XYZ file of C-alpha atoms in Angstrom:
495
model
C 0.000 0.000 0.000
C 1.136 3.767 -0.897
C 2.095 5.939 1.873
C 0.837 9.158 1.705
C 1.977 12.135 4.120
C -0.537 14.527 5.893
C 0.066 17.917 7.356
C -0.149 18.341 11.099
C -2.090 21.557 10.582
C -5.070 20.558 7.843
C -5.817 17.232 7.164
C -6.738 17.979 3.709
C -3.377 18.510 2.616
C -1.682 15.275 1.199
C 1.370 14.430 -0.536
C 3.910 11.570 -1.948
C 7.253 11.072 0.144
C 8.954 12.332 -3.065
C 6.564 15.845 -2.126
C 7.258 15.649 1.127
C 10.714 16.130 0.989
C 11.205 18.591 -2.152
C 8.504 20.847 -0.248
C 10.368 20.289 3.394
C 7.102 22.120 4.987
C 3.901 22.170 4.714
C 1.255 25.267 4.115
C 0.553 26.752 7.491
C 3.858 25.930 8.960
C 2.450 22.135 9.298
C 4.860 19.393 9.325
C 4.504 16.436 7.259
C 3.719 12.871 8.684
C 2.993 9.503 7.604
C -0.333 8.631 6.803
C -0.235 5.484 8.998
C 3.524 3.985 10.303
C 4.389 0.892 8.028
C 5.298 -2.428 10.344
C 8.957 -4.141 9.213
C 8.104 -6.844 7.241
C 11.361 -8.611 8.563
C 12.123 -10.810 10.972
C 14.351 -9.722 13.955
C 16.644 -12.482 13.194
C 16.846 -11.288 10.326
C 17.694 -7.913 10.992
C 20.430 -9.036 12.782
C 22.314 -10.395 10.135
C 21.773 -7.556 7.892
C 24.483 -4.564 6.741
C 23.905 -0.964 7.567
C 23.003 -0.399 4.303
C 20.451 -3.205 3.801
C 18.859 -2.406 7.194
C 18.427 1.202 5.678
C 17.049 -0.354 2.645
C 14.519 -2.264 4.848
C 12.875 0.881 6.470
C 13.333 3.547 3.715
C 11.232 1.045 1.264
C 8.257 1.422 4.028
C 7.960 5.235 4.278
C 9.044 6.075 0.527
C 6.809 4.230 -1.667
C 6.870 6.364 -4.344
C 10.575 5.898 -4.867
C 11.513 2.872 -7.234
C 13.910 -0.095 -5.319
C 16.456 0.871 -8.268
C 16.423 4.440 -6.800
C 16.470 4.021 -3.054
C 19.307 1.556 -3.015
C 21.136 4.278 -5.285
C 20.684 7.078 -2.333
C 21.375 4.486 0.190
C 25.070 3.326 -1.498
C 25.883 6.903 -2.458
C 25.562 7.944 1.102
C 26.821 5.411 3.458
C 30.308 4.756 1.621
C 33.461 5.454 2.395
C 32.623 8.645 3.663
C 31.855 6.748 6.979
C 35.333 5.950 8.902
C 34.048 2.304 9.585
C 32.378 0.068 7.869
C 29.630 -0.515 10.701
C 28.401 3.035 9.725
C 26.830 3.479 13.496
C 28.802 0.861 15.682
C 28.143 0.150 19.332
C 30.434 0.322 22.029
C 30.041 -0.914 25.462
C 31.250 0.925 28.009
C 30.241 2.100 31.790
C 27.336 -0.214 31.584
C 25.732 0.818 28.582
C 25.292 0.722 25.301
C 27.105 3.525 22.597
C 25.281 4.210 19.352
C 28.487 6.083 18.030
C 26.686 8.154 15.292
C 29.483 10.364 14.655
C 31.637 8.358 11.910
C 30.558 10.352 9.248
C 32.818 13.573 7.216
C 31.421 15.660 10.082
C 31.637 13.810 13.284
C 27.742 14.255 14.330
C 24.696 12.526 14.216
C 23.109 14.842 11.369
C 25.875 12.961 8.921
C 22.954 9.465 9.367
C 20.531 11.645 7.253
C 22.094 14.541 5.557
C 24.134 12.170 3.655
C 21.305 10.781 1.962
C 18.937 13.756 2.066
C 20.839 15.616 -1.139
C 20.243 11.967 -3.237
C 16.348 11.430 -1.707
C 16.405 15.520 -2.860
C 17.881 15.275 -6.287
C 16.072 12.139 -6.823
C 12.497 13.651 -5.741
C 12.818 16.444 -8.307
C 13.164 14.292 -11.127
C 10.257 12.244 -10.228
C 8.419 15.347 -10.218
C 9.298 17.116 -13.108
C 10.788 20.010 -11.123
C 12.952 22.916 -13.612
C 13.651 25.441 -10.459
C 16.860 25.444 -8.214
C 16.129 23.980 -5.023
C 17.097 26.520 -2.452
C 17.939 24.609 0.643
C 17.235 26.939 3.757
C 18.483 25.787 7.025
C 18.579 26.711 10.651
C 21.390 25.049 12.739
C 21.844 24.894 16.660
C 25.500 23.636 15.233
C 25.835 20.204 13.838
C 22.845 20.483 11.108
C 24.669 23.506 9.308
C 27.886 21.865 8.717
C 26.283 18.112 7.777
C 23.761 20.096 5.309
C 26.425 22.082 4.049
C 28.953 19.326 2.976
C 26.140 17.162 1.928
C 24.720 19.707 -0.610
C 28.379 21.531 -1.418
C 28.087 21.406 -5.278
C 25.183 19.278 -5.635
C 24.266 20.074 -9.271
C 20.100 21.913 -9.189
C 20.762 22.974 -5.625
C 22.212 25.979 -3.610
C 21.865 26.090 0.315
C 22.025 28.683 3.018
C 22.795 28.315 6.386
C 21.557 30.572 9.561
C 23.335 29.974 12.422
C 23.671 31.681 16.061
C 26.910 33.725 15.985
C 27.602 33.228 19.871
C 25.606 29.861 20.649
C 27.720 27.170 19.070
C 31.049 25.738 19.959
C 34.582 27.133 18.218
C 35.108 24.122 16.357
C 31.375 24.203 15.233
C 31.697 27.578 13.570
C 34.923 27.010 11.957
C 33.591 23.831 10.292
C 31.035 26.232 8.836
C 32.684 29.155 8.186
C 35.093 27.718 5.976
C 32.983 25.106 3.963
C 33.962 25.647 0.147
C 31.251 25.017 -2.949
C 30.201 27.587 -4.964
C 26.547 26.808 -4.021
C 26.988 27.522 -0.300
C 26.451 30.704 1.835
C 26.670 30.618 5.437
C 25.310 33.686 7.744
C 25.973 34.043 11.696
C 22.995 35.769 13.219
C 22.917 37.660 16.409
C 20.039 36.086 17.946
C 19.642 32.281 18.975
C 18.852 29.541 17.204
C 15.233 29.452 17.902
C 15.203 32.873 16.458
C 16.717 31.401 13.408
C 14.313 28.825 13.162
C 11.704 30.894 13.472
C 12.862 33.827 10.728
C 13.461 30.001 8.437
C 10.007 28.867 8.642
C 8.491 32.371 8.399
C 10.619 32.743 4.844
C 8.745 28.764 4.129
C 5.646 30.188 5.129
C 5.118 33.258 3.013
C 3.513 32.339 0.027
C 4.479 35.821 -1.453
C 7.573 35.586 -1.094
C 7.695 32.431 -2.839
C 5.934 33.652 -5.808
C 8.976 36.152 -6.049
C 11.172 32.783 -6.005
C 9.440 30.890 -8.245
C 9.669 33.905 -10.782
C 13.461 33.780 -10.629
C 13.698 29.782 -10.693
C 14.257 28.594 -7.272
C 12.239 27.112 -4.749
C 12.723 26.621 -0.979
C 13.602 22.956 0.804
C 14.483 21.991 4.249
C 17.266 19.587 5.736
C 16.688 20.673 9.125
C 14.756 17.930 11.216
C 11.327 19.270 9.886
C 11.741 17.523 6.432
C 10.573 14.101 6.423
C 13.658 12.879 4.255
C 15.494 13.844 7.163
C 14.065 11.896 9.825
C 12.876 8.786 8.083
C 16.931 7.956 7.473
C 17.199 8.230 11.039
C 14.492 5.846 12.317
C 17.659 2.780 10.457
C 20.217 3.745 12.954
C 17.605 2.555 15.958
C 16.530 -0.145 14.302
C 20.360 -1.739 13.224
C 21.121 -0.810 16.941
C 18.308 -3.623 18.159
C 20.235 -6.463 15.320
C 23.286 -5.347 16.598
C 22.456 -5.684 20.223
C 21.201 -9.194 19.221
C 24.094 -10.082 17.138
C 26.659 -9.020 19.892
C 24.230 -11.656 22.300
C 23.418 -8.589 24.315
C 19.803 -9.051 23.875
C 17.326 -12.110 22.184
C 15.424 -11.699 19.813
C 12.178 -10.223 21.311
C 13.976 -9.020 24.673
C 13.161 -4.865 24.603
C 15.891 -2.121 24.818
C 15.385 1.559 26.460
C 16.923 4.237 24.616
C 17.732 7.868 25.286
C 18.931 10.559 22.923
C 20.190 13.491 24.057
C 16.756 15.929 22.715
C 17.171 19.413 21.495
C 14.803 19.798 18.351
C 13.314 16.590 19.029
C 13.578 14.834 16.022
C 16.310 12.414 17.152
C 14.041 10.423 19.798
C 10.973 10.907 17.269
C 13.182 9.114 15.231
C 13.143 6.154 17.724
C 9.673 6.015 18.656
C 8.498 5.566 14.993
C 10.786 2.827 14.973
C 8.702 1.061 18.067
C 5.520 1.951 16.452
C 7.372 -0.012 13.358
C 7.357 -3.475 16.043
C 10.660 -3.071 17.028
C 11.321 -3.798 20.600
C 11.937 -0.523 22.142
C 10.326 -0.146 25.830
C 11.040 3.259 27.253
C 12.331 6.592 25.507
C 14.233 8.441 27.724
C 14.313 11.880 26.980
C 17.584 14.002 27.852
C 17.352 17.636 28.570
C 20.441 19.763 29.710
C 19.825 23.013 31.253
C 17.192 24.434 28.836
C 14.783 22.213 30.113
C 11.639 22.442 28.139
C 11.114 18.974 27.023
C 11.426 17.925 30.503
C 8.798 20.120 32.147
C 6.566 19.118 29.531
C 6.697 15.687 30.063
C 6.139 16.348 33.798
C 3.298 18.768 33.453
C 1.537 18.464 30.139
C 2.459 22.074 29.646
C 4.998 23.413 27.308
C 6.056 26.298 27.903
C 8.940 28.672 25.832
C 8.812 31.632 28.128
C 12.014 31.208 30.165
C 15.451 32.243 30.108
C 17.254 30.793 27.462
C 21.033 28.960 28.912
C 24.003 28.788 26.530
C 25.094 25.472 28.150
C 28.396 23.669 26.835
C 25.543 21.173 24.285
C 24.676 23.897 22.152
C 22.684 21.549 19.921
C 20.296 21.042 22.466
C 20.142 24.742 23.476
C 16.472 25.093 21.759
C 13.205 26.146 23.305
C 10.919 25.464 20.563
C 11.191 21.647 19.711
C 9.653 21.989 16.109
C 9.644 17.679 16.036
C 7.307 17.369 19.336
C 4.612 18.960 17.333
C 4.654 15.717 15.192
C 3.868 13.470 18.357
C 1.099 16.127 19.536
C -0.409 15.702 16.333
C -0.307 11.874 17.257
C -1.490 11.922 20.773
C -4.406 14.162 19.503
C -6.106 11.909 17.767
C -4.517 13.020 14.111
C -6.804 16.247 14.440
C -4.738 18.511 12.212
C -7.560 21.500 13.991
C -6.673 20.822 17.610
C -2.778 20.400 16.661
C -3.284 23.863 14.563
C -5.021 25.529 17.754
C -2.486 24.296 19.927
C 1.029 26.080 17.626
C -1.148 28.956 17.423
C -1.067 29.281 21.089
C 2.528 28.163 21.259
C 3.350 31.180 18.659
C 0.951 33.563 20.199
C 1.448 33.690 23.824
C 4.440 31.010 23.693
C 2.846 28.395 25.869
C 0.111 25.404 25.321
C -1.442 22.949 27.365
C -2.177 19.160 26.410
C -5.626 17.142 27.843
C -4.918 14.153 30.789
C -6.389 12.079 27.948
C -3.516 13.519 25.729
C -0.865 13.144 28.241
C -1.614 9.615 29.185
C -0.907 8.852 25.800
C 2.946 9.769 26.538
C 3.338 6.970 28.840
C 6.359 5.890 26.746
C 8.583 8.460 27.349
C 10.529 9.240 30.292
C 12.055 13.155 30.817
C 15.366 13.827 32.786
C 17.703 16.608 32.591
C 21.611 17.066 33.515
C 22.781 20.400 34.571
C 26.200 22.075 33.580
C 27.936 20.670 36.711
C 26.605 16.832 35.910
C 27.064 16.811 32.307
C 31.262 17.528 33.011
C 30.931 15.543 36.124
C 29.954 11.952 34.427
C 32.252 12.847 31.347
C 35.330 12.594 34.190
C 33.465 9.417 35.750
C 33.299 7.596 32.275
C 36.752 8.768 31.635
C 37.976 7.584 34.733
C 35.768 4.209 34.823
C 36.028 3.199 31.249
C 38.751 5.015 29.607
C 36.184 6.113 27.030
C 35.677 9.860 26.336
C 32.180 10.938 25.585
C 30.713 14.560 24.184
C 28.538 16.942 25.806
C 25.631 15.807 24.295
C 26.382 12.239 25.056
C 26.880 12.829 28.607
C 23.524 14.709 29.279
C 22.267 11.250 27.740
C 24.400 9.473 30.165
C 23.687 11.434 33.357
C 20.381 11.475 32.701
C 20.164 7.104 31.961
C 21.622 7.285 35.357
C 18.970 9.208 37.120
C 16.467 7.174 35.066
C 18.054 3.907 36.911
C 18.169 5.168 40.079
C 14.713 6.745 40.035
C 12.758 3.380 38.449
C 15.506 0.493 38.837
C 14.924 -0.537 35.227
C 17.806 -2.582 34.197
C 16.616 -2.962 30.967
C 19.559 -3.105 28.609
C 20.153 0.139 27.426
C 21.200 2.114 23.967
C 22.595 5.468 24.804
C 22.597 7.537 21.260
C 25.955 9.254 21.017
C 25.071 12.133 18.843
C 28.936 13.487 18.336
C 32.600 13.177 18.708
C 33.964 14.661 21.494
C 36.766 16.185 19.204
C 33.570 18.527 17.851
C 33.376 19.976 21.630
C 36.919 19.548 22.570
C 37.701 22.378 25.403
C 34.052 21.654 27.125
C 35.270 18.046 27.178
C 38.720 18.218 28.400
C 38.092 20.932 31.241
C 35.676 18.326 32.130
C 38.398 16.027 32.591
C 41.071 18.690 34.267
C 40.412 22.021 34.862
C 44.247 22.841 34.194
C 43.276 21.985 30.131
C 42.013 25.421 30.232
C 44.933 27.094 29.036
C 45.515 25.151 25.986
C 44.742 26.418 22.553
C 41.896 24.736 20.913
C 44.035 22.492 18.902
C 46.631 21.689 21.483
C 43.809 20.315 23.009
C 42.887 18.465 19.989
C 45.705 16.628 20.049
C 45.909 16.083 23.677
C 42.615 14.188 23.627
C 43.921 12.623 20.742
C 46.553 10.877 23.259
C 44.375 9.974 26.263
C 42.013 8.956 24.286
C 43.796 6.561 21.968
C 41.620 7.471 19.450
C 43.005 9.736 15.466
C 42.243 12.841 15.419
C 39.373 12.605 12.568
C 39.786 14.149 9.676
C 36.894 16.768 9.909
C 39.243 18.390 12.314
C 42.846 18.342 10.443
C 41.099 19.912 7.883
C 40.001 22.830 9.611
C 43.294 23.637 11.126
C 44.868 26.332 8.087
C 41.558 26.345 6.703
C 40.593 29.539 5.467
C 37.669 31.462 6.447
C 35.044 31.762 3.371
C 31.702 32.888 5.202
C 32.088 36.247 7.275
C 28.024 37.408 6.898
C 26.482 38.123 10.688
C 23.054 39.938 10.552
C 20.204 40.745 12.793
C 17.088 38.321 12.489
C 15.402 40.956 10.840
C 17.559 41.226 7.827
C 17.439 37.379 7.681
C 15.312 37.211 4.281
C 17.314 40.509 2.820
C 20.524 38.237 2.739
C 18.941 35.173 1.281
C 17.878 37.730 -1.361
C 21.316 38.902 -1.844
C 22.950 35.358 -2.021
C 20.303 34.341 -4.720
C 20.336 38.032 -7.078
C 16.743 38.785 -6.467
């Protein structure tokens, strides 16, 4: 049976998967979803046995039906290639007790690599099926690691040009200078001086105004997404969860049957989305542990029912996560409320207007697979030491509000339930937050001095994402207010 996608804000509007991703949005602001979540039609056994690659194949063939076999398992072997340093694509490690998903072994050492590999071939591919003549204008948002994986994943891509908004003081050092001095002719990256849910927000209001796209159209181009709100995006990432349950059973960690718990460090929320489709898929995932650092939002709202933006925002030391408007929950609220595109629609509106909204008991009982925690500043360096000193294994900031968090989780419920713990970067992509973590006394090492001294405790190369930013030169140098966001994109594309 076709899957069709629906718009979390009028459930008149349907597309293909192929429409879904060219479009990236949908009118309104809506999101796309699937029209009803495909089961795998293999066995866990199976799955076990299976490559990267032919897991990938397995789930993309369920949520793309529109794309031929011929085509899919050409995006799926021109993305996960030797651009991955191993040929696992997303191994596990054990250490400290639990489970690693290590999805940082891509050109970009974070998680965004899984998808935005693939989204420029599902992209490229989608516009042939559909007869489309314009330029696709990729228009992203980044909180840090989106920007650069979107940006090397598109650099060049014949058809396509992208643009990158980015928060000029709320991402890491290394972060920025992977973005400032990406090279394609295509690419234009702009610093802006709000944060990134500003950026977001000026992004989807550029989406949302029809007018605006009139004036693209006219000149050729069209607007698409790679930021967690296209579909082509997140469906790649539902694979990763779903190899990590055959590899758990492969390794004899688990039998076939026997759940896992995950948790996945949550900033825009479509990471743990991600995860949950894959349980509503049949795979055996029991709880989805939410991880929060310091901008809590997420959290609350799984306590209370209530999300609510109005609150100071932190610049913590996991500036992915730093994000107060999780564009992805609005997918599971669309879910939990029955599939009414007019509640979902009345609840954003309240979100945008007064920056809060408030889910039913009937709603919220329908969250009963998720489990919030948060780490604060102090506890996400404090269990990168203790893993460090207990396991010799050196995780990110991200990855330890995941792994503070699992521990509250265990101490709070005593679920032993083996655990995957998504690892969502290298710790070479957050390198001084890291090593002061470790000793204080790091603190007076330049940034690449301290590249190389984690390179020696840690046993582990120095990937190549970094040496090549070391003489790199800068290319971008653009920083505007949010208001002037649309003025630039209209400079970058002669309009």
């Amino acid at each position: 049976m076709d899957l069709i996608y629906k718009s979390t804000r009028n459930d008149n509007e349907t597309v293909t998967a192929s429409e879904a991703i060219l479009y990236g949005l949908a009118k309104e602001s809506g999101l796309y979803v699937p029209s009803f979540i495909p089961k795998m039609d293999v066995s866990l056994e199976d799955l076990s046995k299976m490559s990267y690659q032919e897991t990938a194949y397995e789930v993309l063939k369920l949520f793309l039906t529109d794309f031929t076999e011929e085509e899919l398992k050409y995006c799926i072997n021109s993305a996960y290639d030797s651009k991955f340093d191993c040929e696992e694509i997303a191994p596990i490690v054990k250490r400290d007790g639990a489970n690693y998903l290590e999805l940082f072994h891509g050109s970009t050492i974070a998680f965004k690599d899984m998808a935005l590999s693939i989204l420029p071939y599902l992209l490229t591919t989608s516009a042939k099926k559909n007869n489309v003549k314009n330029e696709i204008v990729i228009l992203t948002a980044t909180s840090g690691d989106t920007g650069k994986a979107a940006l090397a994943g598109f650099a060049d891509v014949p058809g396509t040009k992208i643009i990158v908004f980015y928060p000029k003081n709320g991402v890491s050092p290394i972060q920025e200078k992977q973005m400032v001095t990406q090279r394609g002719a295509n690419t234009h990256v702009i610093g802006i001086t709000g944060n990134f849910d500003d950026a977001q927000t000026g992004v989807k209001k550029m989406f949302s105004d029809a007018a605006f796209g009139d004036i693209l159209a006219e000149a050729g181009y069209q607007f698409s997404s790679a930021n967690s709100i296209n579909i082509g995006r997140l469906v790649p990432q539902i694979a990763y969860y779903v190899y990590a349950y055959g590899t758990l059973v492969k390794n004899g960690e688990l039998a076939c049957g026997e759940p896992m718990n995950v948790v996945v460090p949550t900033g825009n929320f479509g990471n743990i989305l991600a995860a949950y489709y894959a349980k509503l898929m049949g795979m055996p995932i029991a709880k989805l542990i939410c991880a929060s650092n310091d901008n809590k939002v997420l959290y609350d709202f799984f306590e209370t029912g209530r999300y609510d933006r109005n609150r100071e925002f932190v610049l913590t030391t996991s500036p992915s996560m730093d994000i107060l408007i999780s564009s992805n929950l609005e997918r599971l609220i669309y879910k939990i409320a029955g599939e009414s595109g007019e509640t979902n629609k009345a609840l954003m509106k309240s979100l945008s207007e007064t920056g809060v909204y408030e889910i039913t008991d009937e709603m919220k009982a329908e969250l009963s697979d998720f489990w919030g925690g948060y780490a604060t500043e102090a506890e996400t360096a404090q269990v990168i030491k203790e893993v460090y000193d207990n396991a010799g294994y050196i995780i990110d900031t991200h990855t330890a509000v995941a792994a503070k968090v699992y521990k509250k989780y265990v101490a709070e419920t005593a679920d032993t339930t083996p655990v995957v713990i998504a690892s969502t970067a290298s710790p070479y992509k957050f390198t001084r937050s890291v090593m002061n973590a470790i000793d204080p006394a790091y603190d007076e090492k330049s940034d690449f001095e301290l590249v190389d001294e984690l390179s020696r405790i840690s046993g582990v190369k120095v990937p190549q994402a970094i040496e090549d930013i070391r003489t790199a030169p800068v290319l971008h140098k653009t920083v505007c207010e949010t208001e002037d966001m649309r003025k630039e994109v209209e400079k970058f594309l002669g309009i």
